[in-house]
XYZ file of C-alpha atoms in Angstrom:
784
model
C 34.272 28.230 -69.865
C 35.705 26.055 -67.086
C 32.931 27.279 -64.790
C 30.303 26.405 -67.388
C 31.828 22.996 -67.931
C 31.922 22.251 -64.187
C 28.344 23.377 -63.876
C 27.279 21.119 -66.731
C 29.233 18.289 -65.211
C 27.543 18.817 -61.852
C 24.153 18.954 -63.523
C 24.870 15.721 -65.370
C 25.960 14.069 -62.160
C 22.811 15.176 -60.373
C 20.697 13.970 -63.261
C 22.419 10.608 -63.230
C 21.803 10.344 -59.504
C 18.157 11.243 -59.975
C 17.769 8.664 -62.718
C 19.528 6.092 -60.548
C 17.201 6.954 -57.678
C 14.126 6.679 -59.879
C 15.296 3.328 -61.254
C 15.832 1.888 -57.772
C 13.150 3.802 -56.003
C 11.154 0.737 -54.807
C 14.230 -0.743 -53.161
C 15.207 2.608 -51.669
C 11.641 3.006 -50.444
C 11.783 -0.322 -48.651
C 15.199 0.507 -47.204
C 13.974 3.858 -45.914
C 10.962 2.182 -44.321
C 13.220 -0.405 -42.691
C 15.526 2.345 -41.423
C 12.531 4.223 -40.057
C 11.272 1.171 -38.183
C 14.768 0.470 -36.859
C 15.099 4.059 -35.661
C 11.755 3.761 -33.862
C 12.878 0.535 -32.194
C 16.168 2.103 -31.176
C 14.241 5.037 -29.797
C 12.016 2.741 -27.772
C 15.002 0.834 -26.470
C 16.790 4.028 -25.447
C 13.606 5.175 -23.749
C 12.882 2.034 -21.744
C 16.395 0.789 -21.092
C 18.386 4.004 -20.924
C 20.861 4.526 -18.113
C 19.531 6.100 -14.977
C 20.924 9.559 -15.675
C 19.364 9.666 -19.153
C 15.941 8.592 -17.895
C 16.119 11.204 -15.196
C 16.142 14.005 -17.756
C 13.847 12.363 -20.286
C 10.655 13.591 -18.667
C 10.344 16.721 -20.714
C 10.948 15.089 -24.087
C 8.472 12.332 -23.357
C 5.894 14.848 -22.307
C 6.581 16.758 -25.481
C 6.170 13.690 -27.624
C 2.908 12.888 -25.915
C 1.646 16.396 -26.430
C 2.319 16.312 -30.168
C -0.857 14.495 -31.050
C -3.183 16.535 -28.908
C -1.582 19.805 -29.986
C -2.025 19.173 -33.712
C -5.357 17.327 -33.684
C -7.809 19.106 -36.012
C -11.214 20.107 -34.807
C -12.880 17.568 -37.050
C -10.932 14.606 -35.635
C -13.812 13.150 -33.644
C -13.310 9.533 -34.662
C -12.039 6.523 -32.786
C -8.704 8.120 -31.840
C -10.418 10.932 -29.954
C -10.519 8.792 -26.858
C -6.753 8.216 -27.086
C -6.121 11.942 -27.127
C -8.434 12.516 -24.173
C -6.776 9.714 -22.187
C -3.338 11.135 -22.925
C -4.427 14.605 -21.795
C -6.065 13.303 -18.649
C -3.001 11.299 -17.649
C -0.426 13.896 -18.636
C -0.219 15.932 -15.430
C -0.402 13.071 -12.964
C 1.905 10.863 -14.971
C 4.433 13.662 -15.355
C 4.661 14.300 -11.621
C 4.780 10.612 -10.783
C 7.437 9.903 -13.390
C 9.528 12.886 -12.420
C 9.338 11.814 -8.785
C 10.366 8.340 -9.779
C 13.202 9.691 -11.852
C 14.321 11.886 -9.007
C 14.578 8.862 -6.828
C 17.056 7.372 -9.185
C 15.344 6.857 -12.498
C 13.153 4.032 -11.392
C 15.407 2.730 -8.640
C 13.595 2.662 -5.323
C 15.284 2.312 -1.992
C 13.597 0.958 1.051
C 15.416 1.629 4.263
C 19.125 0.815 4.181
C 18.901 -2.382 2.267
C 16.623 -1.058 -0.448
C 14.719 -2.842 -3.126
C 15.995 -2.632 -6.688
C 13.354 -1.223 -9.045
C 15.330 -0.814 -12.248
C 14.000 -1.603 -15.723
C 16.584 -4.266 -16.421
C 17.097 -8.022 -16.503
C 16.060 -8.324 -12.847
C 12.792 -6.589 -13.657
C 12.271 -8.929 -16.609
C 12.823 -11.935 -14.364
C 10.405 -10.629 -11.752
C 7.685 -9.717 -14.223
C 8.032 -13.106 -15.897
C 7.342 -14.853 -12.599
C 4.371 -12.631 -11.813
C 2.937 -13.054 -15.302
C 3.100 -16.814 -14.767
C 0.824 -16.336 -11.749
C -1.706 -13.912 -13.211
C -1.845 -15.757 -16.563
C -1.385 -19.404 -15.547
C -1.927 -20.886 -19.023
C -3.389 -20.588 -22.493
C -6.655 -22.100 -21.303
C -7.107 -19.596 -18.480
C -9.796 -16.946 -18.547
C -7.188 -14.184 -18.372
C -5.436 -15.432 -21.523
C -8.728 -15.508 -23.395
C -9.532 -11.989 -22.212
C -6.085 -10.844 -23.327
C -6.632 -12.255 -26.823
C -10.057 -10.651 -27.031
C -8.553 -7.380 -25.841
C -5.859 -7.613 -28.554
C -8.522 -8.239 -31.187
C -10.405 -5.093 -30.194
C -7.148 -3.103 -30.247
C -6.547 -4.216 -33.841
C -10.155 -3.422 -34.766
C -9.777 0.034 -33.271
C -6.687 0.733 -35.380
C -8.401 -0.432 -38.576
C -11.402 1.748 -37.771
C -9.008 4.678 -37.241
C -7.594 4.150 -40.724
C -11.062 4.095 -42.231
C -12.055 7.221 -40.294
C -8.931 9.037 -41.542
C -9.804 8.185 -45.143
C -13.465 9.083 -44.576
C -12.419 12.402 -43.091
C -10.531 13.223 -46.261
C -13.510 12.272 -48.461
C -15.854 14.491 -46.440
C -13.588 17.534 -46.779
C -12.981 16.739 -50.471
C -16.727 16.579 -51.174
C -17.160 19.833 -49.306
C -14.457 21.558 -51.374
C -15.878 20.216 -54.631
C -19.358 21.318 -53.662
C -20.780 17.807 -54.043
C -23.629 17.916 -51.562
C -24.869 14.414 -52.250
C -21.410 12.887 -51.680
C -20.957 15.071 -48.613
C -24.201 13.844 -47.009
C -23.439 10.244 -47.987
C -20.037 10.381 -46.297
C -21.591 12.034 -43.251
C -23.975 9.071 -43.112
C -21.011 6.704 -43.289
C -19.390 8.708 -40.504
C -22.436 8.245 -38.265
C -22.649 4.546 -39.113
C -18.993 3.898 -38.297
C -19.562 5.602 -34.958
C -21.528 2.547 -33.789
C -18.674 0.011 -34.000
C -16.165 2.700 -32.996
C -17.939 3.618 -29.759
C -18.628 -0.041 -29.022
C -14.936 -0.800 -29.536
C -13.873 1.993 -27.168
C -16.318 0.852 -24.493
C -15.250 -2.776 -24.849
C -11.585 -1.821 -24.566
C -12.262 -0.019 -21.291
C -14.382 -2.918 -20.055
C -11.814 -5.557 -21.029
C -8.961 -3.584 -19.519
C -10.821 -3.385 -16.210
C -11.725 -7.071 -16.422
C -8.092 -7.927 -17.049
C -6.986 -5.837 -14.072
C -9.493 -7.445 -11.688
C -8.728 -10.891 -13.104
C -4.995 -10.383 -12.605
C -5.619 -9.084 -9.106
C -7.829 -12.029 -8.169
C -5.165 -14.488 -9.305
C -2.385 -12.699 -7.477
C -4.373 -12.007 -4.296
C -5.450 -15.649 -4.064
C -1.832 -16.711 -4.496
C -0.708 -14.222 -1.829
C -3.425 -15.293 0.606
C -2.486 -18.948 0.209
C 1.095 -18.068 1.082
C 0.281 -15.493 3.752
C -2.243 -17.571 5.689
C -0.370 -20.863 5.676
C 2.323 -22.117 8.052
C 1.907 -19.068 10.321
C 3.493 -16.841 7.663
C 1.380 -13.829 8.661
C 2.884 -14.001 12.167
C 6.438 -14.703 11.068
C 6.465 -11.813 8.573
C 5.611 -9.361 11.330
C 7.685 -10.826 14.172
C 10.556 -12.933 12.846
C 11.643 -10.904 9.815
C 12.450 -7.219 9.383
C 12.218 -6.922 5.594
C 8.466 -6.312 5.357
C 6.797 -3.852 7.724
C 3.544 -3.308 5.839
C 2.440 -6.602 4.336
C -1.175 -5.447 4.565
C -0.499 -2.460 2.308
C 1.458 -4.579 -0.166
C -1.345 -7.134 -0.507
C -4.236 -4.686 -0.578
C -2.796 -1.698 -2.450
C 0.439 -2.515 -4.244
C -0.922 -5.743 -5.738
C -3.927 -3.805 -7.047
C -1.725 -1.078 -8.525
C 0.578 -3.649 -10.080
C -2.313 -5.429 -11.812
C -3.863 -2.179 -13.015
C -0.455 -1.048 -14.279
C 0.088 -4.303 -16.200
C -3.327 -4.111 -17.881
C -2.929 -0.424 -18.671
C 0.633 -0.780 -19.935
C -0.360 -3.571 -22.306
C -2.965 -1.294 -23.844
C -0.701 1.749 -23.882
C 2.119 -0.150 -25.577
C 0.318 -2.495 -27.945
C -2.109 -0.014 -29.465
C 0.396 2.821 -30.086
C 3.025 0.479 -31.546
C 0.412 -1.056 -33.809
C -0.768 2.436 -34.768
C 2.759 3.599 -35.543
C 3.463 0.608 -37.769
C 0.194 0.871 -39.729
C 0.078 4.664 -39.905
C 3.696 4.914 -41.056
C 3.116 2.245 -43.673
C 0.087 4.119 -44.960
C 2.004 7.404 -44.925
C 4.804 5.790 -46.921
C 2.258 4.738 -49.523
C 0.630 8.171 -49.581
C 3.563 10.579 -49.391
C 6.565 8.351 -50.032
C 9.165 6.871 -47.731
C 11.497 9.848 -48.173
C 9.212 12.247 -46.364
C 8.421 9.823 -43.546
C 12.101 9.127 -43.070
C 12.891 12.830 -43.096
C 10.319 13.753 -40.499
C 11.485 10.874 -38.274
C 15.011 12.258 -38.481
C 13.696 15.706 -37.534
C 11.779 14.286 -34.596
C 14.789 12.289 -33.371
C 17.166 15.241 -33.594
C 14.859 17.792 -31.993
C 13.834 15.333 -29.279
C 17.516 14.818 -28.512
C 18.043 18.560 -28.319
C 15.034 18.952 -26.068
C 16.220 16.135 -23.841
C 19.687 17.660 -23.580
C 18.238 21.052 -22.614
C 15.707 19.650 -20.165
C 16.624 20.460 -16.542
C 16.780 17.588 -14.033
C 13.147 17.867 -13.024
C 13.308 14.408 -11.479
C 15.961 15.461 -8.978
C 14.064 18.677 -8.293
C 10.811 16.862 -7.608
C 12.680 14.353 -5.437
C 14.072 17.256 -3.409
C 10.574 18.728 -3.212
C 9.268 15.423 -1.865
C 12.102 15.351 0.666
C 11.219 18.837 1.874
C 7.548 17.877 1.986
C 8.504 14.847 4.090
C 10.499 16.992 6.500
C 7.623 19.437 6.848
C 5.183 16.589 7.467
C 7.620 14.942 9.908
C 7.851 18.081 12.051
C 4.052 18.192 12.258
C 3.803 14.507 13.169
C 6.599 14.926 15.719
C 4.684 17.795 17.298
C 1.547 15.632 17.550
C 3.522 12.740 19.003
C 5.180 14.908 21.650
C 2.302 17.342 22.197
C 2.171 16.819 25.978
C 5.886 17.449 26.516
C 5.891 20.532 24.275
C 2.832 21.919 26.075
C 4.381 21.391 29.525
C 7.591 23.112 28.374
C 5.581 25.925 26.710
C 7.571 25.234 23.594
C 4.966 26.417 21.097
C 7.090 29.330 19.875
C 10.129 27.112 19.335
C 8.067 24.568 17.389
C 6.525 27.391 15.340
C 10.012 28.495 14.350
C 10.889 24.967 13.192
C 7.695 24.746 11.142
C 8.226 28.160 9.557
C 11.813 27.377 8.554
C 10.818 24.032 7.048
C 7.895 25.516 5.104
C 10.009 28.449 3.856
C 12.613 26.060 2.447
C 9.858 24.121 0.700
C 8.306 27.245 -0.821
C 11.671 28.542 -2.067
C 12.388 25.251 -3.815
C 8.920 25.056 -5.396
C 9.216 28.636 -6.686
C 12.590 27.742 -8.185
C 10.995 24.837 -10.067
C 8.194 27.071 -11.349
C 10.721 29.642 -12.591
C 12.770 27.036 -14.466
C 9.647 25.599 -16.059
C 8.855 28.961 -17.693
C 11.678 28.833 -20.256
C 11.497 25.065 -20.525
C 7.795 25.288 -21.331
C 8.523 27.876 -23.991
C 11.167 25.636 -25.579
C 8.941 22.589 -25.382
C 5.936 24.348 -26.917
C 8.055 25.830 -29.720
C 9.522 22.459 -30.731
C 6.393 20.378 -30.258
C 3.564 22.637 -31.354
C 5.213 24.800 -33.944
C 8.381 23.218 -35.307
C 6.962 19.673 -35.457
C 3.656 21.095 -36.682
C 5.442 22.906 -39.524
C 7.297 19.694 -40.399
C 3.968 17.879 -40.484
C 2.511 20.437 -42.873
C 5.546 20.045 -45.126
C 5.135 16.268 -45.109
C 1.451 16.531 -45.981
C 2.282 18.974 -48.807
C 4.809 16.689 -50.472
C 2.235 14.958 -52.727
C 0.969 18.349 -53.842
C 4.289 19.865 -54.934
C 6.255 16.743 -55.816
C 5.439 13.553 -57.655
C 5.641 11.189 -54.665
C 3.139 8.759 -53.242
C -0.100 7.300 -54.505
C -2.028 10.499 -53.910
C 0.312 12.449 -56.158
C -0.018 9.833 -58.867
C -3.783 10.229 -58.722
C -3.446 13.984 -59.019
C -1.089 13.701 -61.979
C -3.459 11.250 -63.645
C -6.316 13.680 -63.168
C -4.277 16.449 -64.709
C -3.433 14.231 -67.672
C -7.126 13.600 -68.151
C -7.711 17.334 -68.200
C -10.342 17.192 -65.492
C -11.678 20.306 -63.953
C -9.584 22.367 -61.557
C -12.271 21.912 -58.937
C -11.811 18.135 -58.921
C -8.046 18.522 -58.761
C -8.347 20.766 -55.728
C -10.719 18.260 -54.142
C -8.275 15.410 -54.668
C -5.436 17.462 -53.213
C -7.568 18.427 -50.241
C -8.608 14.823 -49.639
C -5.005 13.657 -49.729
C -3.882 16.486 -47.441
C -6.583 15.889 -44.833
C -6.110 12.119 -44.878
C -2.339 12.370 -44.558
C -2.586 14.965 -41.834
C -4.990 12.741 -39.935
C -2.591 9.810 -40.295
C 0.322 11.993 -39.216
C -1.581 13.172 -36.158
C -2.427 9.591 -35.274
C 1.196 8.479 -35.712
C 2.436 11.423 -33.676
C -0.062 10.705 -30.919
C 0.909 7.031 -30.921
C 4.591 7.952 -30.748
C 3.897 10.261 -27.819
C 1.961 7.566 -25.958
C 4.815 5.113 -26.472
C 7.249 7.694 -25.115
C 4.907 8.249 -22.205
C 4.930 4.530 -21.475
C 8.451 4.639 -20.073
C 6.999 6.381 -17.049
C 4.355 3.740 -16.636
C 7.025 1.100 -17.118
C 9.098 2.739 -14.379
C 6.121 2.729 -12.039
C 5.429 -0.880 -12.975
C 9.048 -1.709 -12.119
C 8.488 -0.211 -8.680
C 5.284 -2.153 -8.051
C 6.904 -5.299 -9.438
C 9.866 -4.904 -7.100
C 7.658 -4.477 -4.042
C 5.335 -7.376 -4.864
C 8.289 -9.597 -5.789
C 10.017 -8.699 -2.543
C 6.936 -9.780 -0.621
C 6.825 -13.084 -2.500
C 10.544 -13.611 -1.834
C 10.017 -13.038 1.873
C 7.115 -15.518 1.858
C 9.316 -18.116 0.175
C 12.184 -17.538 2.614
C 9.906 -17.777 5.623
C 8.409 -20.983 4.265
C 11.966 -22.360 4.209
C 12.713 -20.983 7.717
C 15.053 -18.280 6.433
C 14.736 -15.044 8.378
C 16.461 -11.668 8.388
C 16.151 -10.063 11.799
C 18.124 -7.419 13.650
C 20.030 -9.295 16.368
C 21.220 -8.276 19.815
C 24.921 -7.493 20.178
C 25.708 -10.736 22.017
C 23.690 -13.015 19.733
C 25.231 -16.393 18.907
C 24.807 -16.622 15.147
C 25.985 -20.226 15.087
C 23.029 -21.319 17.214
C 20.643 -19.374 14.998
C 21.845 -21.335 11.967
C 20.939 -24.637 13.612
C 17.543 -26.304 13.444
C 16.020 -28.794 15.829
C 13.739 -31.729 15.197
C 9.936 -31.545 15.396
C 8.124 -34.850 15.585
C 4.512 -35.882 16.061
C 3.534 -37.406 19.391
C 0.558 -37.876 21.702
C 2.409 -36.025 24.458
C 4.310 -32.751 24.712
C 8.027 -33.150 25.273
C 10.979 -30.773 25.017
C 14.385 -32.442 24.974
C 17.321 -30.027 25.296
C 15.529 -27.324 23.315
C 17.066 -23.820 23.513
C 14.631 -20.977 24.085
C 15.885 -18.164 21.839
C 14.019 -15.005 20.890
C 13.913 -13.881 17.218
C 16.557 -11.202 17.872
C 19.025 -13.824 19.118
C 18.603 -13.384 22.871
C 19.169 -16.766 24.569
C 16.624 -17.152 27.376
C 17.233 -20.810 28.226
C 20.100 -22.782 26.696
C 18.558 -26.237 26.938
C 15.031 -26.840 28.240
C 13.836 -30.335 29.017
C 10.345 -31.130 30.299
C 7.296 -33.139 29.355
C 3.552 -33.126 29.898
C 1.184 -36.021 29.434
C -2.583 -36.377 29.713
C -3.565 -35.904 33.346
C -0.647 -33.598 34.088
C -1.378 -29.953 34.809
C 1.688 -27.733 34.534
C 2.149 -24.382 36.246
C 4.779 -22.125 34.650
C 6.216 -19.294 36.746
C 9.162 -16.974 36.576
C 10.117 -13.314 36.233
C 9.229 -11.272 33.173
C 11.381 -11.982 30.129
C 12.521 -15.363 31.383
C 10.903 -17.380 28.552
C 7.424 -18.360 29.760
C 5.471 -17.172 26.698
C 8.395 -18.009 24.407
C 7.861 -21.661 25.269
C 4.313 -21.498 23.913
C 5.432 -19.753 20.739
C 7.839 -22.573 19.992
C 5.183 -25.139 20.865
C 2.707 -23.422 18.549
C 5.172 -23.311 15.661
C 5.465 -19.517 15.693
C 9.179 -19.509 16.517
C 11.718 -21.831 14.928
C 13.334 -24.644 16.918
C 17.067 -23.936 17.079
C 18.050 -27.290 18.542
C 16.948 -30.385 20.437
C 13.785 -32.360 19.855
C 10.217 -31.079 20.214
C 7.495 -33.730 20.377
C 3.943 -32.471 20.167
C 0.488 -33.542 18.950
C -1.304 -31.993 15.975
C -2.352 -28.365 16.078
C -6.019 -29.057 16.873
C -5.040 -30.959 20.053
C -3.484 -27.847 21.626
C -5.604 -24.762 22.336
C -4.232 -21.390 23.392
C -6.056 -18.738 25.435
C -4.179 -15.451 25.949
C -4.835 -12.781 28.544
C -6.621 -10.674 25.906
C -8.745 -13.106 23.899
C -9.091 -12.598 20.173
C -12.656 -11.851 19.066
C -13.253 -12.244 15.342
C -15.612 -10.432 12.999
C -18.945 -12.174 12.824
C -21.846 -13.303 14.954
C -21.929 -14.087 18.661
C -21.955 -17.762 17.737
C -18.731 -17.274 15.774
C -17.020 -15.969 18.911
C -17.709 -19.199 20.793
C -16.874 -21.666 18.024
C -13.869 -19.800 16.519
C -12.022 -20.863 14.381
C -14.825 -23.224 13.320
C -17.598 -22.012 11.049
C -21.320 -22.568 11.499
C -21.131 -25.435 9.019
C -18.282 -27.013 11.021
C -20.352 -26.745 14.180
C -23.288 -28.495 12.548
C -20.994 -31.203 11.199
C -19.858 -31.890 14.764
C -23.480 -32.273 15.846
C -23.385 -29.253 18.139
C -26.503 -27.095 18.480
C -27.137 -23.606 19.752
C -28.586 -25.144 22.923
C -25.260 -26.871 23.518
C -23.490 -23.546 23.140
C -25.939 -21.930 25.548
C -25.191 -24.660 28.078
C -21.479 -23.945 27.720
C -22.084 -20.234 28.353
C -24.086 -21.258 31.393
C -21.043 -23.013 32.818
C -19.103 -19.743 32.842
C -22.257 -17.909 34.045
C -22.925 -15.681 31.012
C -25.954 -17.485 29.646
C -27.898 -14.199 29.611
C -25.422 -12.720 27.133
C -27.256 -14.256 24.156
C -30.566 -12.576 24.906
C -28.908 -9.336 25.949
C -26.956 -8.965 22.686
C -29.813 -9.927 20.349
C -29.353 -13.662 19.777
C -26.718 -15.927 18.300
C -26.838 -14.248 14.873
C -26.162 -10.744 16.159
C -23.109 -9.158 14.526
C -21.245 -6.479 16.443
C -17.757 -5.226 17.109
C -17.376 -7.655 19.995
C -13.993 -6.451 21.175
C -15.629 -3.109 22.053
C -19.053 -4.409 23.115
C -17.939 -7.002 25.658
C -16.236 -6.198 28.942
C -12.882 -7.676 29.884
C -14.355 -10.353 32.137
C -16.925 -11.372 29.510
C -14.176 -11.680 26.912
C -12.228 -14.078 29.116
C -15.369 -16.106 29.804
C -16.065 -16.304 26.061
C -12.522 -17.592 25.606
C -13.037 -20.321 28.211
C -16.372 -21.224 26.593
C -14.473 -21.561 23.330
C -12.126 -23.983 25.086
C -15.027 -26.060 26.404
C -16.548 -26.204 22.911
C -13.379 -27.508 21.227
C -12.307 -29.833 24.094
C -8.656 -30.236 23.110
C -6.262 -32.542 24.875
C -4.008 -29.702 25.972
C -4.769 -26.082 26.797
C -2.340 -23.204 27.237
C -3.742 -20.585 29.611
C -1.673 -17.397 29.648
C -2.988 -15.183 32.485
C -6.463 -15.827 31.080
C -8.359 -15.333 34.379
C -6.949 -11.966 35.394
C -10.311 -10.175 34.902
C -12.651 -12.666 36.611
C -13.307 -13.479 40.251
C -11.967 -16.485 42.108
C -15.330 -18.282 41.971
C -15.410 -18.122 38.153
C -11.745 -19.044 38.092
C -12.497 -22.169 40.117
C -15.330 -23.122 37.759
C -13.106 -22.649 34.719
C -10.297 -24.850 36.006
C -12.365 -27.574 37.568
C -14.602 -27.878 34.501
C -11.578 -28.015 32.201
C -10.106 -30.841 34.231
C -13.421 -32.669 34.269
C -13.380 -32.569 30.431
C -9.988 -34.302 30.446
C -8.023 -31.247 29.311
C -4.408 -31.066 30.485
C -3.633 -27.497 31.483
C -0.471 -25.457 31.015
C -0.886 -22.200 32.913
C 1.231 -19.078 33.107
C 0.213 -17.136 36.193
C 1.566 -15.536 39.342
C -1.670 -15.968 41.290
C -1.201 -18.431 44.187
C -4.917 -19.236 44.038
C -4.267 -21.268 40.858
C -1.589 -23.518 42.343
C -4.054 -26.015 43.708
C -5.267 -26.834 40.172
C -1.821 -28.050 39.032
C 0.408 -30.971 39.954
C 3.630 -30.031 38.119
C 5.651 -26.807 38.013
C 8.180 -25.314 35.615
C 9.946 -22.426 37.297
C 12.390 -20.075 35.557
C 14.964 -18.125 37.546
C 15.453 -15.389 34.914
C 19.163 -16.186 34.557
C 18.796 -19.005 32.031
C 18.070 -21.696 34.615
C 14.869 -23.547 35.444
C 13.364 -26.242 37.670
C 10.857 -28.835 36.465
C 9.366 -30.905 39.267
C 6.153 -32.121 40.853
C 4.048 -29.581 42.672
C 2.594 -30.134 46.159
C 0.257 -27.198 46.179
C -0.592 -27.266 49.902
C 3.006 -27.606 51.005
C 4.110 -24.962 48.525
C 1.380 -22.609 49.739
C 2.489 -23.189 53.323
C 6.101 -22.558 52.363
C 5.011 -19.535 50.397
C 3.144 -18.148 53.397
C 6.157 -18.795 55.607
C 8.390 -17.209 53.020
C 6.108 -14.196 52.841
C 6.096 -13.887 56.624
C 9.887 -14.063 56.791
C 10.212 -11.563 53.990
C 7.850 -9.278 55.853
C 9.942 -9.685 58.962
C 13.070 -8.939 56.984
C 11.380 -5.859 55.619
C 10.478 -4.791 59.183
C 13.926 -5.667 60.600
C 15.600 -2.342 59.709
C 12.750 -0.489 61.387
C 13.078 -2.655 64.503
C 16.833 -2.144 64.614
C 16.376 1.580 64.235
C 13.841 1.612 67.081
C 16.162 -0.486 69.204
C 18.951 2.042 68.691
C 16.548 4.838 69.630
C 15.489 3.010 72.804
C 19.098 2.345 73.756
C 19.845 6.008 73.320
C 16.945 6.972 75.568
C 18.052 4.487 78.237
C 21.626 5.771 78.119
C 20.409 9.335 78.419
C 18.239 8.493 81.435
C 21.159 6.629 83.068
C 23.482 9.565 82.583
C 20.882 11.913 84.094
C 20.595 9.777 87.218
C 24.376 9.562 87.678
C 24.674 13.319 87.358
C 22.010 13.828 90.001
C 23.731 11.449 92.419
C 27.133 13.048 91.915
C 25.686 16.528 92.549
C 24.060 15.432 95.823
C 27.283 13.853 97.132
C 29.334 16.970 96.432
C 26.900 19.198 98.365
C 26.998 16.936 101.391
C 30.819 16.856 101.445
C 31.039 20.650 101.292
C 28.685 21.076 104.279
C 30.660 18.621 106.358
C 33.964 20.371 105.592
C 32.619 23.764 106.671
C 31.445 22.423 109.978
C 34.834 20.808 110.618
C 36.670 24.071 109.973
C 34.420 25.927 112.363
C 35.111 23.396 115.040
C 38.859 23.759 114.526
C 38.595 27.519 114.743
C 36.708 27.340 117.992
C 39.289 25.113 119.447
């Protein structure tokens, strides 16, 4: 009896709970829907803003979520969402490898060199992307903003069409089950008709996404070019700052990838989130909020299990990339040192290094493949079979339980005692429609989960592009980061001198300091006025060319006062002249354009006369006329290049010209023509050269001693040449002096040897005579 009473009590309690649930079912339904949406948002937040370690192992679960839609898509699902499934499949492999590599490098954190560049999906990323979005979408009246709104409208239209196609799919199958041929053909006709706006919508989405990407890129590239090609930034980035080593790649490739990633991410986030909201709402209406909530719980739990059991593929792929880099480095090192290795006959040793590196790479790759066997089995079981079974259960709820609008329709049909055939058709229609909605929601959920990888890649591109913009801003404000020499005076590098406009060139106590902090001259003072021609000499590395870089604004002024005219009044001609892309005319008038030349009133005949001065007038006819376009740096010889550069000087006629060994490839007769004609045009020359033949064209000299000292004085070319000749003669004598001294020692030795030989001969003769005389004396004594 007690057992029966407890059982009855339990049954009464359950009944009361059921009645309470039925009475408050609308409120519970709304609460379940709200909880479902909150769980989705929490899931998205944990996906995009998870800690680094969690994102590193999230690759497998995201891939699984993305595969859900394509794995459970029925054969008849050929509507507007077919393109989504195809896109997801096409991107799956490449995105997986890229995301895993990114995760292996620290879950979206990229490091560049020692300093590194932070590429985390965090507040810094939000700040960077906000600034970049302000550039690529400058305002609500911009073309890009209008394209974005139009793109959003087509995304919404595509979702609504997907809903209609899901319902139409159910009607087609229902008519087929009922055997209603007329309704079947009518719905097929509707299916073909809806294909027109559906295909147009898909094509327009692709078109608008590409238009957005190219529009974003045009905005950003124009902004970058304005920064890069103003205030000598392109030079300073490469020579005065060490943070950016590949500005060309950043502007041409990374900017393009960033813009494509932004346009693609907007589509891959907006459309799936919209799909999830609408599909889940429709599923709640069809099968009830309880089932939708339950399957979301199942997905969350199993995805967590899958994520927990997923090996660190990111770290593995990062290690694979490291081994690939080592293998590639050994090959590049062999190419770089091919001559030395060949002379040492070191081919066998290098082969051993290559074999060991490749073997380590192969072992690691095989390890990854082995681990992916069981992980693939687990992933397929959860995604394809377990989630698929849960989907079937959800779609079957209206059939076996009185939940949702579809079930109400079925119950109403039963109450009306309609035929069993119609009841089966209604159930089939509801099942197919709900399954189509579930597949769409699953596919949308997978694409959203996939988006964390794209967001990670976008964070990387954003970090690199933002770093470039930061460097541009710092350089514009004369802030540089450069590796300094050990004895660099950082206090001097923090100072800034004064630059003022003037009709003359004047340096007043200006230090000449290289970008790495090497002090070449502590305080340089000189001036040059119209009519003065300055010769600059000194040993290599003493600061001759550095002076011109400061004068041209390439290097910062670390102290003193620099007075100089505007940029167009000073013209620079290096030893290797720069030849631009374009026509032969463009080489002479550079940096002017053809329109600028016409505005100045200069004709092609005037240019031909200028070429005649430097004796290359026949170059025009030889190369095919003024409009011929060639790779001039390869077509022209060294002497012709230097003559073109001097012709360029004669065309512009500046007040001052800087000539840096610019006549090294021409003869002395052409050199004389160049200098005398420049002076006749009123151009004040500043020449760097060691050729004494140029001294006579200058009246002032700036001479460096290579120890930080200098002399600035007037130049008497004839007297200096005479002194130079005398100096050369004395130096030659000094060079010959050791040889003369050595010969003198040799001659002295020969004389001493001859003297000793003569003395020996004399001594020998005297001894013989004395001996003879002694013998005779003895004989005489004996006789006596």
